[in-house]
Amino acid sequence: MGARIVMQSVLMAGASTLSACIDYPSEDKRFSQELVITAYDKKADFSSYGTFAIVPEVKVVNVDDAGAMASVDPAASSAIIERVASSLASRGYARVDRDASPDLGVGVTVVQGSGTGSVSGSYWAGYYASYWGYTDYGLYYPYAYTYEYGRGTLATQLFDLKNAPKPDAGTADAGTSNLTTVWTSAAYQAMPEENADLPKVLDTIDQAFLQSPYLHR
Amino acid sequence: MAAHVHEDAIGLRARWPHGLVLMALFWCLLAPDAHAAPATAESAQTESAQSGARDAEGTLIGLGYTIGIASGDLHEIIDNPSYRGIDVTLHHEIMHSWYIGVGVGYNHFHQDDGRDTYVTDWGAVTGTFYRAYGTVSLALSNRYYLLSPRSLVRPYAGVRLGVAFSSASLMVADVHEYSAPAGFLVVPEAGAAIRLTDYLRLSVGYQYDFTTVSFRGVDHASFHGLQVGAVFDY
């Protein structure tokens, strides 16, 4: 009898052990670390692009304030822009001015605030589309993968200007046409606050290009 | 019954005429009560009753806790020991000291470190990799116990043959890769059962779970198991 009680107790303990097997860390924990996520348009022929122009400052979007945009510290902004530009140049793309009909438009954005959402959200769509002269255009992300922004995400995006429907060509419908975002990099926790660790921020840019070997002319 | 005790103790040597020195040493050290054969069945019965030890063990039920240490390819991706392992066995003696039965085991490995890049069909993710590997084994078990059931310690050796059903998963950010491969299982094992009461023994042992289970980056997922548990004599 005693042995049976002991055995039953051990069996119950065993069952409890199995049921207590931990699962993965919570989503909050997984996304509270430094992550570098890149996504690209598989239909894009990156070798077909020859030039790029880059928005000369890093914009900050606060999702807690209806997407209000501000600017990053000029020194940090300049360092980030130059690192992105030099990375693209190292892949064979030539940097040109906005007025020189670049094939690719480049925008770098920091997302601040406690809110989260999908990268396909359009807090900055109007700003960037208009910057390249595509007023009332949206942004199209041709990859199914979406992820949360917020928490100091540094988002770097390449817009396909070469194949965009031209506003003056009669092929675009205002308010319904999009610029295709052929490449996106999102570096989580890269700039959680203004006093971000700039070398680490630059490292995330390097990592984004490192894990995107297809991105070259 | 008492005569059977005598035959068992002597028979062990008789079946192994070239018995190992080690085995003899065990026998001398751990089964002193078997040295002197009772002169009569009556005296043997009296001796057995006095010692409190049982003369035979028919069916053994084992419950064990296993610590797993991955080996080979599995160790390359998960070097954390598994502290979540359980093993249940049921053995029945079919000949002197030779038992056959079944065994069911479960082990769960996981590791939450290591920063790396995971390439997907839409891009890539660099971050902390969370890996997990779990396996359930179902096997026929074959075990040979040395020394007599009356011995304080009964060393054993055996092997299990069966199948392993596994799950292997990887998560980085919210990218999740999962597979559930299955394969054959071979588990050589050795250990000792230490008598606590007439019906209960403490069991300690080592086993090597070799499987043909393979998944991305791992061929023949296998691990070492250190086990402690209890063996109940029914």
Short mmCIF file of C-alpha atoms in Angstrom, two decimals:
data_model
loop_
_atom_site.label_atom_id
_atom_site.label_comp_id
_atom_site.label_asym_id
_atom_site.label_seq_id
_atom_site.Cartn_x
_atom_site.Cartn_y
_atom_site.Cartn_z
CA MET A 1 0.00 0.00 0.00
CA GLY A 2 2.79 2.33 0.97
CA ALA A 3 4.61 1.64 -2.26
CA ARG A 4 1.49 2.43 -4.26
CA ILE A 5 1.07 5.76 -2.55
CA VAL A 6 4.70 6.60 -3.22
CA MET A 7 4.37 5.56 -6.85
CA GLN A 8 1.20 7.61 -7.32
CA SER A 9 2.91 10.60 -5.79
CA VAL A 10 5.86 10.21 -8.11
CA LEU A 11 3.55 9.90 -11.11
CA MET A 12 1.76 13.08 -10.15
CA ALA A 13 5.06 14.85 -9.70
CA GLY A 14 6.13 13.64 -13.13
CA ALA A 15 2.96 14.91 -14.73
CA SER A 16 3.44 18.25 -13.04
CA THR A 17 6.99 18.42 -14.33
CA LEU A 18 5.86 17.84 -17.90
CA SER A 19 3.11 20.40 -17.69
CA ALA A 20 5.53 22.92 -16.23
CA CYS A 21 7.82 22.81 -19.26
CA ILE A 22 8.39 26.41 -20.13
CA ASP A 23 7.53 27.81 -23.47
CA TYR A 24 9.38 30.54 -25.25
CA PRO A 25 9.84 33.91 -23.58
CA SER A 26 6.98 36.30 -23.97
CA GLU A 27 6.69 38.49 -27.01
CA ASP A 28 7.48 41.51 -24.89
CA LYS A 29 10.73 39.96 -23.79
CA ARG A 30 11.67 38.81 -27.27
CA PHE A 31 11.09 42.26 -28.67
CA SER A 32 12.69 44.15 -25.81
CA GLN A 33 16.13 43.08 -27.00
CA GLU A 34 18.15 44.44 -29.86
CA LEU A 35 16.85 43.02 -33.11
CA VAL A 36 17.69 43.76 -36.69
CA ILE A 37 14.99 42.69 -39.10
CA THR A 38 15.23 43.12 -42.84
CA ALA A 39 12.63 42.40 -45.49
CA TYR A 40 12.75 42.88 -49.22
CA ASP A 41 10.67 42.68 -52.35
CA LYS A 42 11.50 39.35 -53.96
CA LYS A 43 10.35 40.68 -57.32
CA ALA A 44 12.70 43.62 -57.18
CA ASP A 45 15.80 43.48 -59.35
CA PHE A 46 18.27 45.32 -57.18
CA SER A 47 20.89 45.22 -59.89
CA SER A 48 18.65 47.36 -62.07
CA TYR A 49 18.96 50.37 -59.81
CA GLY A 50 21.92 52.62 -60.29
CA THR A 51 21.40 55.72 -58.19
CA PHE A 52 19.89 56.75 -54.92
CA ALA A 53 19.06 59.90 -53.07
CA ILE A 54 18.61 60.04 -49.34
CA VAL A 55 16.53 62.29 -47.14
CA PRO A 56 19.27 64.31 -45.44
CA GLU A 57 18.01 64.00 -41.90
CA VAL A 58 16.66 61.30 -39.68
CA LYS A 59 13.07 61.96 -38.74
CA VAL A 60 11.49 60.90 -35.47
CA VAL A 61 7.91 59.74 -35.42
CA ASN A 62 6.12 59.64 -32.10
CA VAL A 63 3.34 57.11 -32.28
CA ASP A 64 1.97 58.40 -28.98
CA ASP A 65 1.39 61.78 -30.53
CA ALA A 66 -0.54 60.86 -33.66
CA GLY A 67 2.64 60.36 -35.60
CA ALA A 68 4.04 63.83 -34.99
CA MET A 69 7.42 64.09 -36.68
CA ALA A 70 10.52 65.73 -35.28
CA SER A 71 14.23 65.67 -35.99
CA VAL A 72 17.03 63.75 -34.40
CA ASP A 73 20.06 65.48 -32.95
CA PRO A 74 21.89 66.84 -36.02
CA ALA A 75 25.20 65.19 -35.25
CA ALA A 76 23.62 61.79 -34.73
CA SER A 77 21.39 62.28 -37.72
CA SER A 78 24.31 63.12 -39.95
CA ALA A 79 26.31 60.11 -38.78
CA ILE A 80 23.40 57.77 -39.42
CA ILE A 81 22.65 59.19 -42.86
CA GLU A 82 26.27 59.00 -43.90
CA ARG A 83 26.56 55.40 -42.70
CA VAL A 84 23.51 54.37 -44.73
CA ALA A 85 24.75 56.28 -47.77
CA SER A 86 28.22 54.78 -47.60
CA SER A 87 26.77 51.31 -47.20
CA LEU A 88 24.69 51.75 -50.34
CA ALA A 89 27.67 53.19 -52.17
CA SER A 90 29.69 50.13 -51.19
CA ARG A 91 27.04 48.01 -52.89
CA GLY A 92 27.54 49.86 -56.16
CA TYR A 93 24.87 52.52 -56.03
CA ALA A 94 25.72 56.13 -56.81
CA ARG A 95 24.47 58.90 -54.55
CA VAL A 96 22.75 61.74 -56.37
CA ASP A 97 20.60 64.71 -55.46
CA ARG A 98 16.86 64.47 -55.12
CA ASP A 99 16.41 66.42 -58.35
CA ALA A 100 18.55 64.02 -60.40
CA SER A 101 15.82 61.42 -60.87
CA PRO A 102 17.27 58.81 -58.53
CA ASP A 103 16.26 55.20 -58.96
CA LEU A 104 15.93 54.69 -55.23
CA GLY A 105 14.75 57.02 -52.52
CA VAL A 106 16.08 56.40 -49.03
CA GLY A 107 14.45 57.43 -45.78
CA VAL A 108 15.61 56.80 -42.23
CA THR A 109 13.11 57.11 -39.42
CA VAL A 110 13.19 56.61 -35.68
CA VAL A 111 9.96 55.47 -34.11
CA GLN A 112 9.44 56.56 -30.53
CA GLY A 113 6.63 56.08 -28.08
CA SER A 114 5.02 53.28 -26.21
CA GLY A 115 2.60 52.31 -28.91
CA THR A 116 3.18 49.52 -31.34
CA GLY A 117 1.91 48.72 -34.76
CA SER A 118 2.77 47.24 -38.08
CA VAL A 119 5.65 48.46 -40.17
CA SER A 120 3.15 48.89 -42.95
CA GLY A 121 1.52 51.61 -40.91
CA SER A 122 1.58 54.90 -42.68
CA TYR A 123 2.68 57.42 -40.11
CA TRP A 124 5.44 58.51 -42.39
CA ALA A 125 4.01 57.56 -45.78
CA GLY A 126 2.79 61.01 -46.61
CA TYR A 127 6.04 62.62 -45.60
CA TYR A 128 8.29 60.40 -47.67
CA ALA A 129 6.07 60.12 -50.72
CA SER A 130 5.72 63.86 -50.83
CA TYR A 131 9.44 64.33 -50.30
CA TRP A 132 10.06 62.56 -53.58
CA GLY A 133 7.31 64.49 -55.30
CA TYR A 134 4.56 61.91 -55.04
CA THR A 135 1.95 63.87 -53.21
CA ASP A 136 -0.97 61.82 -51.88
CA TYR A 137 0.81 58.56 -52.59
CA GLY A 138 0.97 55.78 -50.07
CA LEU A 139 3.69 53.26 -49.39
CA TYR A 140 3.38 49.68 -50.51
CA TYR A 141 5.23 46.90 -48.70
CA PRO A 142 5.34 43.82 -50.93
CA TYR A 143 6.37 41.43 -48.16
CA ALA A 144 3.89 39.67 -46.00
CA TYR A 145 5.98 39.97 -42.91
CA THR A 146 4.90 42.74 -40.65
CA TYR A 147 6.28 43.59 -37.28
CA GLU A 148 5.72 45.98 -34.53
CA TYR A 149 7.42 49.31 -34.45
CA GLY A 150 7.90 51.47 -31.45
CA ARG A 151 10.44 51.12 -28.68
CA GLY A 152 13.08 53.18 -30.46
CA THR A 153 13.06 51.37 -33.75
CA LEU A 154 15.38 52.70 -36.40
CA ALA A 155 13.69 52.08 -39.73
CA THR A 156 15.60 52.40 -42.97
CA GLN A 157 13.67 52.08 -46.19
CA LEU A 158 14.39 52.03 -49.90
CA PHE A 159 11.62 53.30 -52.15
CA ASP A 160 11.43 52.32 -55.78
CA LEU A 161 11.31 55.63 -57.61
CA LYS A 162 12.49 54.18 -60.91
CA ASN A 163 9.32 52.18 -61.45
CA ALA A 164 6.88 54.39 -59.60
CA PRO A 165 3.83 55.59 -61.50
CA LYS A 166 4.60 59.18 -62.43
CA PRO A 167 2.19 61.77 -61.13
CA ASP A 168 2.39 63.66 -64.40
CA ALA A 169 2.12 60.64 -66.69
CA GLY A 170 -1.57 60.10 -66.19
CA THR A 171 -0.97 56.64 -64.79
CA ALA A 172 -1.37 57.48 -61.16
CA ASP A 173 -4.52 58.06 -59.22
CA ALA A 174 -4.00 60.49 -56.41
CA GLY A 175 -4.75 58.91 -53.08
CA THR A 176 -4.61 55.35 -54.37
CA SER A 177 -1.15 55.02 -55.88
CA ASN A 178 1.81 53.80 -53.90
CA LEU A 179 5.54 53.89 -53.84
CA THR A 180 6.89 50.39 -53.46
CA THR A 181 9.21 49.98 -50.50
CA VAL A 182 11.61 47.42 -51.90
CA TRP A 183 13.72 47.08 -48.74
CA THR A 184 13.11 47.75 -45.11
CA SER A 185 15.39 47.44 -42.15
CA ALA A 186 14.05 47.74 -38.64
CA ALA A 187 16.51 47.86 -35.77
CA TYR A 188 14.69 47.41 -32.48
CA GLN A 189 15.93 49.22 -29.41
CA ALA A 190 18.48 51.00 -31.54
CA MET A 191 17.41 54.46 -30.38
CA PRO A 192 15.16 54.07 -27.35
CA GLU A 193 15.86 57.61 -26.29
CA GLU A 194 17.65 60.68 -27.50
CA ASN A 195 20.93 59.79 -25.87
CA ALA A 196 21.29 56.63 -27.85
CA ASP A 197 24.60 54.85 -28.08
CA LEU A 198 25.57 56.06 -31.54
CA PRO A 199 28.21 53.40 -32.26
CA LYS A 200 25.64 50.74 -31.50
CA VAL A 201 23.15 52.47 -33.76
CA LEU A 202 25.67 52.43 -36.56
CA ASP A 203 26.36 48.78 -35.87
CA THR A 204 22.72 47.98 -36.50
CA ILE A 205 22.98 49.65 -39.89
CA ASP A 206 26.01 47.55 -40.73
CA GLN A 207 24.18 44.43 -39.60
CA ALA A 208 21.18 45.27 -41.76
CA PHE A 209 23.35 45.43 -44.86
CA LEU A 210 25.37 42.41 -43.81
CA GLN A 211 22.25 40.26 -43.68
CA SER A 212 21.06 41.59 -47.05
CA PRO A 213 23.58 40.15 -49.53
CA TYR A 214 21.11 40.49 -52.41
CA LEU A 215 21.22 44.26 -52.06
CA HIS A 216 23.78 45.29 -54.64
CA ARG A 217 23.99 46.60 -58.08
CA MET B 1 11.57 -20.31 -1.95
CA ALA B 2 14.54 -20.32 0.34
CA ALA B 3 16.20 -23.02 -1.74
CA HIS B 4 15.66 -20.81 -4.76
CA VAL B 5 17.68 -18.12 -3.07
CA HIS B 6 20.52 -20.47 -2.67
CA GLU B 7 20.36 -21.62 -6.28
CA ASP B 8 20.15 -18.08 -7.52
CA ALA B 9 23.23 -16.97 -5.67
CA ILE B 10 25.23 -19.95 -6.72
CA GLY B 11 23.66 -20.21 -10.14
CA LEU B 12 24.84 -16.77 -11.04
CA ARG B 13 28.33 -18.04 -10.94
CA ALA B 14 27.42 -21.31 -12.52
CA ARG B 15 25.99 -19.60 -15.61
CA TRP B 16 29.15 -17.58 -15.95
CA PRO B 17 31.81 -20.17 -15.37
CA HIS B 18 34.45 -17.66 -16.32
CA GLY B 19 32.76 -15.04 -14.18
CA LEU B 20 34.27 -11.65 -14.17
CA VAL B 21 36.49 -10.77 -11.29
CA LEU B 22 34.57 -7.59 -10.87
CA MET B 23 31.33 -9.45 -10.60
CA ALA B 24 32.81 -11.70 -7.96
CA LEU B 25 34.05 -8.71 -6.09
CA PHE B 26 30.59 -7.19 -6.13
CA TRP B 27 29.16 -10.42 -4.96
CA CYS B 28 31.59 -10.73 -2.11
CA LEU B 29 31.18 -7.17 -0.98
CA LEU B 30 27.53 -6.59 -1.50
CA ALA B 31 25.93 -9.95 -0.92
CA PRO B 32 27.66 -11.24 2.19
CA ASP B 33 24.53 -12.97 3.29
CA ALA B 34 24.81 -15.30 0.33
CA HIS B 35 28.28 -16.51 1.18
CA ALA B 36 27.25 -19.21 3.48
CA ALA B 37 24.59 -21.39 1.97
CA PRO B 38 21.99 -22.45 4.49
CA ALA B 39 22.27 -26.06 5.34
CA THR B 40 18.59 -26.66 5.03
CA ALA B 41 15.54 -25.06 3.49
CA GLU B 42 14.28 -24.31 6.93
CA SER B 43 17.40 -22.50 7.96
CA ALA B 44 17.41 -20.57 4.70
CA GLN B 45 13.85 -19.50 5.29
CA THR B 46 14.73 -18.36 8.76
CA GLU B 47 17.73 -16.46 7.46
CA SER B 48 15.70 -14.77 4.78
CA ALA B 49 13.08 -13.71 7.25
CA GLN B 50 15.72 -12.33 9.54
CA SER B 51 17.43 -10.36 6.84
CA GLY B 52 14.19 -8.86 5.64
CA ALA B 53 15.23 -9.22 2.00
CA ARG B 54 12.97 -10.71 -0.62
CA ASP B 55 13.99 -13.79 -2.50
CA ALA B 56 12.79 -12.86 -5.95
CA GLU B 57 11.59 -9.84 -7.89
CA GLY B 58 8.92 -10.56 -10.44
CA THR B 59 7.79 -7.25 -11.87
CA LEU B 60 9.70 -4.05 -11.47
CA ILE B 61 8.25 -0.61 -12.02
CA GLY B 62 10.80 2.13 -12.39
CA LEU B 63 10.26 5.86 -12.16
CA GLY B 64 13.22 8.03 -12.82
CA TYR B 65 14.29 11.62 -13.14
CA THR B 66 16.76 12.21 -15.93
CA ILE B 67 19.25 14.96 -16.53
CA GLY B 68 20.13 15.04 -20.21
CA ILE B 69 23.32 16.33 -21.79
CA ALA B 70 23.12 16.73 -25.52
CA SER B 71 25.82 15.18 -27.65
CA GLY B 72 27.02 15.56 -31.21
CA ASP B 73 25.09 17.92 -33.45
CA LEU B 74 22.43 18.48 -30.83
CA HIS B 75 25.09 19.74 -28.45
CA GLU B 76 26.24 22.18 -31.10
CA ILE B 77 22.95 24.04 -30.90
CA ILE B 78 21.91 23.32 -27.30
CA ASP B 79 24.65 22.89 -24.77
CA ASN B 80 22.46 23.55 -21.76
CA PRO B 81 21.69 20.36 -19.84
CA SER B 82 18.12 19.23 -19.79
CA TYR B 83 16.68 19.26 -16.31
CA ARG B 84 13.30 18.15 -17.52
CA GLY B 85 13.46 14.46 -18.01
CA ILE B 86 11.37 11.59 -16.76
CA ASP B 87 11.54 7.90 -17.39
CA VAL B 88 9.05 5.15 -16.64
CA THR B 89 9.82 1.48 -17.06
CA LEU B 90 8.02 -1.77 -16.50
CA HIS B 91 10.11 -4.90 -16.38
CA HIS B 92 9.25 -8.51 -15.81
CA GLU B 93 11.72 -11.21 -15.02
CA ILE B 94 11.66 -13.94 -17.63
CA MET B 95 14.77 -15.80 -16.47
CA HIS B 96 17.06 -15.51 -13.55
CA SER B 97 18.00 -11.83 -13.38
CA TRP B 98 16.98 -11.21 -16.96
CA TYR B 99 14.14 -8.78 -17.41
CA ILE B 100 12.28 -7.53 -20.41
CA GLY B 101 9.72 -4.81 -20.52
CA VAL B 102 8.84 -1.41 -21.85
CA GLY B 103 10.08 2.07 -21.21
CA VAL B 104 8.70 5.52 -21.84
CA GLY B 105 10.89 8.57 -21.53
CA TYR B 106 10.56 12.29 -21.98
CA ASN B 107 13.27 14.91 -22.15
CA HIS B 108 13.10 18.58 -22.91
CA PHE B 109 16.07 20.74 -23.82
CA HIS B 110 16.00 24.46 -24.31
CA GLN B 111 18.45 27.27 -24.68
CA ASP B 112 17.89 31.00 -24.58
CA ASP B 113 21.12 32.51 -25.65
CA GLY B 114 23.22 33.04 -28.68
CA ARG B 115 22.74 35.93 -31.03
CA ASP B 116 22.60 34.95 -34.64
CA THR B 117 20.94 35.69 -37.95
CA TYR B 118 18.03 33.68 -39.22
CA VAL B 119 17.44 33.92 -42.95
CA THR B 120 13.87 33.66 -44.20
CA ASP B 121 12.37 33.75 -47.66
CA TRP B 122 11.44 37.39 -47.16
CA GLY B 123 14.57 38.65 -45.44
CA ALA B 124 16.46 37.98 -42.24
CA VAL B 125 16.25 38.47 -38.50
CA THR B 126 19.20 39.00 -36.18
CA GLY B 127 18.54 38.50 -32.50
CA THR B 128 18.57 36.02 -29.69
CA PHE B 129 17.77 32.48 -30.73
CA TYR B 130 15.47 30.53 -28.47
CA ARG B 131 15.81 26.83 -29.18
CA ALA B 132 13.93 23.89 -27.80
CA TYR B 133 14.10 20.18 -28.39
CA GLY B 134 11.79 17.67 -26.81
CA THR B 135 11.60 13.96 -27.30
CA VAL B 136 9.33 11.17 -26.20
CA SER B 137 10.72 7.67 -26.45
CA LEU B 138 8.80 4.43 -26.55
CA ALA B 139 10.95 1.36 -26.31
CA LEU B 140 11.18 -2.31 -25.55
CA SER B 141 13.64 -2.78 -22.78
CA ASN B 142 16.00 -5.58 -22.02
CA ARG B 143 17.86 -5.47 -18.74
CA TYR B 144 20.12 -7.87 -16.88
CA TYR B 145 20.59 -7.54 -13.14
CA LEU B 146 23.69 -8.83 -11.49
CA LEU B 147 23.68 -10.37 -8.05
CA SER B 148 20.72 -11.75 -6.23
CA PRO B 149 17.57 -9.86 -5.34
CA ARG B 150 18.71 -10.04 -1.73
CA SER B 151 21.79 -8.00 -2.42
CA LEU B 152 21.98 -4.50 -1.12
CA VAL B 153 23.09 -3.29 -4.51
CA ARG B 154 22.15 -4.85 -7.83
CA PRO B 155 24.12 -3.51 -10.76
CA TYR B 156 22.39 -3.79 -14.07
CA ALA B 157 23.04 -3.30 -17.74
CA GLY B 158 20.62 -3.27 -20.60
CA VAL B 159 19.53 -1.85 -23.87
CA ARG B 160 16.32 -0.40 -25.20
CA LEU B 161 15.10 -0.43 -28.77
CA GLY B 162 12.24 1.69 -29.91
CA VAL B 163 11.12 4.88 -31.52
CA ALA B 164 11.57 8.52 -30.60
CA PHE B 165 9.05 11.23 -31.38
CA SER B 166 10.67 14.61 -31.22
CA SER B 167 9.90 18.25 -31.66
CA ALA B 168 12.52 20.79 -32.60
CA SER B 169 11.81 24.46 -32.68
CA LEU B 170 13.57 27.75 -33.01
CA MET B 171 12.24 31.19 -32.33
CA VAL B 172 13.86 34.55 -32.94
CA ALA B 173 11.71 37.66 -32.52
CA ASP B 174 8.41 36.26 -33.77
CA VAL B 175 9.84 34.01 -36.45
CA HIS B 176 9.18 30.43 -35.50
CA GLU B 177 10.57 27.31 -37.13
CA TYR B 178 9.14 24.00 -36.02
CA SER B 179 9.56 20.40 -37.05
CA ALA B 180 8.43 17.11 -35.54
CA PRO B 181 10.72 14.36 -36.75
CA ALA B 182 10.66 10.77 -35.56
CA GLY B 183 13.25 8.05 -35.71
CA PHE B 184 14.56 4.85 -34.29
CA LEU B 185 16.00 4.71 -30.84
CA VAL B 186 18.77 2.65 -29.25
CA VAL B 187 19.54 3.20 -25.59
CA PRO B 188 22.35 1.28 -23.92
CA GLU B 189 22.16 1.75 -20.19
CA ALA B 190 23.83 0.71 -16.99
CA GLY B 191 23.31 1.44 -13.36
CA ALA B 192 22.56 0.03 -9.98
CA ALA B 193 19.52 -0.49 -7.82
CA ILE B 194 20.07 0.00 -4.11
CA ARG B 195 17.70 -1.73 -1.77
CA LEU B 196 15.81 0.58 0.56
CA THR B 197 13.01 -1.72 1.63
CA ASP B 198 11.69 -5.08 0.56
CA TYR B 199 9.69 -3.44 -2.20
CA LEU B 200 11.61 -0.34 -3.01
CA ARG B 201 15.03 0.34 -4.45
CA LEU B 202 16.83 3.55 -5.24
CA SER B 203 18.04 3.46 -8.80
CA VAL B 204 20.92 5.38 -10.29
CA GLY B 205 22.06 4.94 -13.83
CA TYR B 206 23.51 6.21 -17.03
CA GLN B 207 22.01 5.87 -20.48
CA TYR B 208 22.85 7.07 -23.92
CA ASP B 209 19.87 7.91 -26.07
CA PHE B 210 20.95 7.47 -29.64
CA THR B 211 18.31 8.25 -32.23
CA THR B 212 18.10 8.56 -35.97
CA VAL B 213 16.07 11.74 -35.53
CA SER B 214 17.35 14.49 -37.77
CA PHE B 215 16.25 18.03 -38.44
CA ARG B 216 17.76 21.25 -39.72
CA GLY B 217 21.37 21.34 -38.63
CA VAL B 218 21.21 18.16 -36.58
CA ASP B 219 21.81 14.57 -37.60
CA HIS B 220 21.06 11.77 -35.17
CA ALA B 221 19.89 13.84 -32.24
CA SER B 222 21.26 12.05 -29.19
CA PHE B 223 22.07 12.74 -25.59
CA HIS B 224 23.57 11.33 -22.43
CA GLY B 225 21.21 10.73 -19.56
CA LEU B 226 22.03 10.61 -15.87
CA GLN B 227 19.19 9.10 -14.00
CA VAL B 228 18.05 8.73 -10.43
CA GLY B 229 14.78 7.19 -9.43
CA ALA B 230 12.97 4.45 -7.67
CA VAL B 231 12.22 0.86 -8.56
CA PHE B 232 9.13 -0.70 -7.11
CA ASP B 233 8.81 -4.44 -6.81
CA TYR B 234 5.30 -5.65 -7.41
#
